[in-house]
Amino acid sequence: MLRPRLSRRALTVIGTLGALVASTGAPAASAPPGAPLVHTIVIEGHAAGASRLVAGADGALHVDYKYTDNGRGPDLHEDFALGAEGALVRYAASGTSTFGAPIAERFERTASGARWKSLADADEVVATGTRAARVYVPVEYSGETVAVVARQLLAQGGRGVPCWSGGTLAARRLATTTLAVHGRRVALDLVAISGLDMEPDYLWLRHDGAQAYFASVAAGFAEIEQGFESLAPELLARQKVEDKRERARLAATLAHHVGDELVIRNVRVFDSEHARLGAPSDVYVSRGRIALVLPAGSAGRGDDSAVVDGQGRTLLPGLFDMHVHDGPWSGILHLAGGVTTGRDMGNDNAELRDLANDIDAGRSLGERVIAAGFIEGDSPYSSRSGFVVKSAVEANAAVDWYAQHGYRQVKLYNSIKPDWVPAIAAHAHELGLRVSGHVPAFMHAEDAVRAGFDEIQHINQVTLTFLTGPTDDTRTLLRFDLVAQKANQIDLDSEVVDRFIALLKEHGTAIDVTAACFEASFTQRQGEPNPSWLTTADHLPPVVRRGLRVNSTDVTAANVAGYRASYATMLALTKKMFDAGIALEAGTDDVPGFMLHRELELYVKAGIPPAQALKIATWNGARFTRSLDRYGSVEPGKVADLVLVDGDPTTNIADIERIAMVVKEGTIYFPAELYQSIGVQPFAPAPTIRMPKPHAASASSGASFPGISP
């Protein structure tokens, strides 16, 4: 899939990798000159587009890559040529990105090195070694391009191959298998690439001399050679075995069990209910639960406890991310960012259950997953996670399924018909489920509230209620474009705005703001630093960092002032709702951990006090997941979900980025280690943990890492 920028949405986590050229630079036999070789793009079981590769008579390769999903999608054209060693010697890309921004990139090898120009950057590098040993990765690309990179990496040993634009990449063959369909047998290699993102990218290559691209698969997604679409489930099953093995290895290494008893001394505990920082305290944990919170220096227990010296740092309850779309590798970033509970707002139901089971069993690192059941109406614009329904009766059957499977909330999406909403909401409420969602197309937010919505997802969905007319179809990109273009015209002191906020308060409707996921989209010019990552980008892998300088939304010199004013209006509306007593929820719908921190920083930028922003991410999270009896505050009897911050985010919210230690149900994680495992530079050192003498040998034998001392 086209990779325009960092995202952890259910589909955009997937890198579509592949090509149909041999490592020698010649076209593969399956793609003779002039004959297109097609890969079908399937999203949630429906054909959404295709990638077409044509090899010219001169050996040049031409790719057309296009799909549409959820009312949006890329349209990319690439032209490139390979050298004798299989590396790119010339590359050009044009078209439009997922949200309509232009794509324009050029790369070429020169006699002394390489030069390139993109919307993110421009540079010319003189080679200091063998030029063939370097890799070029475009800022935005199809799978056909990055598979050229994959074969080059494999040919060069697979490890530590430098990129022209900085950083290194690696690739490994994980498994080989042979499958058959309609009497056609195909031998395939599963390859994992690291360094393109903060998680592995997987692709399937033909097990032959050309190593031709065959497929890229993930939950709800497949890009696979035309005619072999039925093999996608088997490929995914085999890929999951390898992926689970790697995640289990990291879980065994990075989750630190220090025994039943833990004391965190000399910390200032954040009182999340009252949004204030307490006096220095000692926090006692027993068997994964908070046992006592006493003044610092109180008489401690004997040698049966592991002890952390908090050194006056801030101790928060575990953070809640109230809007995630989890993938297998999201959990590392959640935990590193202090998120111990995440509410998944739409996913493949079976895949999410499998992931949650792995996390609960310790086979995968991750936050506690609380799922909201996704229900969408059937239309050409449908997002196809969860259930896609054709009537209110079918929608209520989906509500029944979710209730029977332990869900406590449903999320309605863009293509639900407005006249279905009252019946769906009433049925969900009868079963004890909360109702939330996007405001369905051709419906206003106030109508959704009156019809039974308990909360609304996204500040743009709230803003649309002051902008849309009866024929405006918000299943399309209009739900973003109209807000960007016209929100700056809203008078927030007008009667219509005040009346709507009063309606929210009357019904007790909460708002899942997700302000951070719109910040760059509405404010960043191409090539500028991404405003959401100003303080964190330098910690990221270079290939990832470079991609942050493009914007998938077409922000130009002509519209940037208006777009930025519209974004400021959304922040001001958030503050106005907060001041009116409307409950806010902190969610990301974007990169885990990092974007939750930015979300809180944006609340403070809007004028919400830092301590209140922290309350939104802790107490409110537990409140609206109906788990306040177990989580959300540092109190005796509650689960030991704790975040040790190197600083005081109640006065400087940016300190939330400096997390030194995370405790989830008594198990300790060091963000420094978690980040390093995925190529991110740490933000704060781990504290020293003194282990009890009777358990020192057993504890150290399972935890040979900095931060633990017997």
PDB file of N, CA and C in Angstrom, residues 72-74 95-103 477 481 526 551-554:
ATOM      1  N   ARG A  72     -11.476   7.282  -0.085  1.00  0.00           N
ATOM      2  CA  ARG A  72     -10.186   7.910  -0.337  1.00  0.00           C
ATOM      3  C   ARG A  72      -9.212   6.858  -0.847  1.00  0.00           C
ATOM      4  N   GLY A  73      -8.090   7.325  -1.352  1.00  0.00           N
ATOM      5  CA  GLY A  73      -7.078   6.390  -1.824  1.00  0.00           C
ATOM      6  C   GLY A  73      -6.100   7.058  -2.769  1.00  0.00           C
ATOM      7  N   PRO A  74      -4.948   6.433  -2.996  1.00  0.00           N
ATOM      8  CA  PRO A  74      -3.899   7.020  -3.832  1.00  0.00           C
ATOM      9  C   PRO A  74      -4.080   6.696  -5.306  1.00  0.00           C
ATOM     10  N   GLY A  95       1.442  11.771  -9.413  1.00  0.00           N
ATOM     11  CA  GLY A  95       0.082  11.354  -9.082  1.00  0.00           C
ATOM     12  C   GLY A  95      -0.428  12.074  -7.865  1.00  0.00           C
ATOM     13  N   THR A  96      -1.334  11.418  -7.132  1.00  0.00           N
ATOM     14  CA  THR A  96      -1.905  12.007  -5.930  1.00  0.00           C
ATOM     15  C   THR A  96      -1.859  11.005  -4.789  1.00  0.00           C
ATOM     16  N   SER A  97      -1.726  11.535  -3.585  1.00  0.00           N
ATOM     17  CA  SER A  97      -1.636  10.719  -2.394  1.00  0.00           C
ATOM     18  C   SER A  97      -3.032  10.404  -1.856  1.00  0.00           C
ATOM     19  N   THR A  98      -3.085   9.735  -0.708  1.00  0.00           N
ATOM     20  CA  THR A  98      -4.341   9.207  -0.177  1.00  0.00           C
ATOM     21  C   THR A  98      -5.403  10.279  -0.010  1.00  0.00           C
ATOM     22  N   PHE A  99      -5.014  11.464   0.442  1.00  0.00           N
ATOM     23  CA  PHE A  99      -5.969  12.539   0.679  1.00  0.00           C
ATOM     24  C   PHE A  99      -5.895  13.632  -0.387  1.00  0.00           C
ATOM     25  N   GLY A 100      -5.318  13.306  -1.553  1.00  0.00           N
ATOM     26  CA  GLY A 100      -5.378  14.215  -2.688  1.00  0.00           C
ATOM     27  C   GLY A 100      -4.194  15.120  -2.908  1.00  0.00           C
ATOM     28  N   ALA A 101      -3.146  15.031  -2.094  1.00  0.00           N
ATOM     29  CA  ALA A 101      -1.967  15.870  -2.299  1.00  0.00           C
ATOM     30  C   ALA A 101      -1.170  15.369  -3.502  1.00  0.00           C
ATOM     31  N   PRO A 102      -0.455  16.255  -4.185  1.00  0.00           N
ATOM     32  CA  PRO A 102       0.345  15.815  -5.323  1.00  0.00           C
ATOM     33  C   PRO A 102       1.552  14.992  -4.885  1.00  0.00           C
ATOM     34  N   ILE A 103       1.977  14.112  -5.761  1.00  0.00           N
ATOM     35  CA  ILE A 103       3.214  13.350  -5.587  1.00  0.00           C
ATOM     36  C   ILE A 103       4.155  13.750  -6.716  1.00  0.00           C
ATOM     37  N   LEU A 477     -14.032  12.599   0.755  1.00  0.00           N
ATOM     38  CA  LEU A 477     -13.039  13.486   1.362  1.00  0.00           C
ATOM     39  C   LEU A 477     -13.623  14.826   1.792  1.00  0.00           C
ATOM     40  N   ASP A 481     -12.146  18.078   3.673  1.00  0.00           N
ATOM     41  CA  ASP A 481     -11.932  19.285   2.876  1.00  0.00           C
ATOM     42  C   ASP A 481     -12.841  20.429   3.305  1.00  0.00           C
ATOM     43  N   GLN A 526       4.235  21.002   2.180  1.00  0.00           N
ATOM     44  CA  GLN A 526       5.167  19.955   1.761  1.00  0.00           C
ATOM     45  C   GLN A 526       6.603  20.407   1.999  1.00  0.00           C
ATOM     46  N   ASN A 551       2.925  15.765   3.245  1.00  0.00           N
ATOM     47  CA  ASN A 551       1.561  15.834   3.756  1.00  0.00           C
ATOM     48  C   ASN A 551       0.636  15.243   2.709  1.00  0.00           C
ATOM     49  N   SER A 552      -0.161  14.265   3.090  1.00  0.00           N
ATOM     50  CA  SER A 552      -1.076  13.625   2.154  1.00  0.00           C
ATOM     51  C   SER A 552      -2.243  14.526   1.776  1.00  0.00           C
ATOM     52  N   THR A 553      -2.454  15.598   2.539  1.00  0.00           N
ATOM     53  CA  THR A 553      -3.451  16.608   2.189  1.00  0.00           C
ATOM     54  C   THR A 553      -2.763  17.719   1.401  1.00  0.00           C
ATOM     55  N   ASP A 554      -3.463  18.280   0.436  1.00  0.00           N
ATOM     56  CA  ASP A 554      -2.856  19.265  -0.460  1.00  0.00           C
ATOM     57  C   ASP A 554      -2.908  20.663   0.157  1.00  0.00           C
TER      58      ASP A 554
END
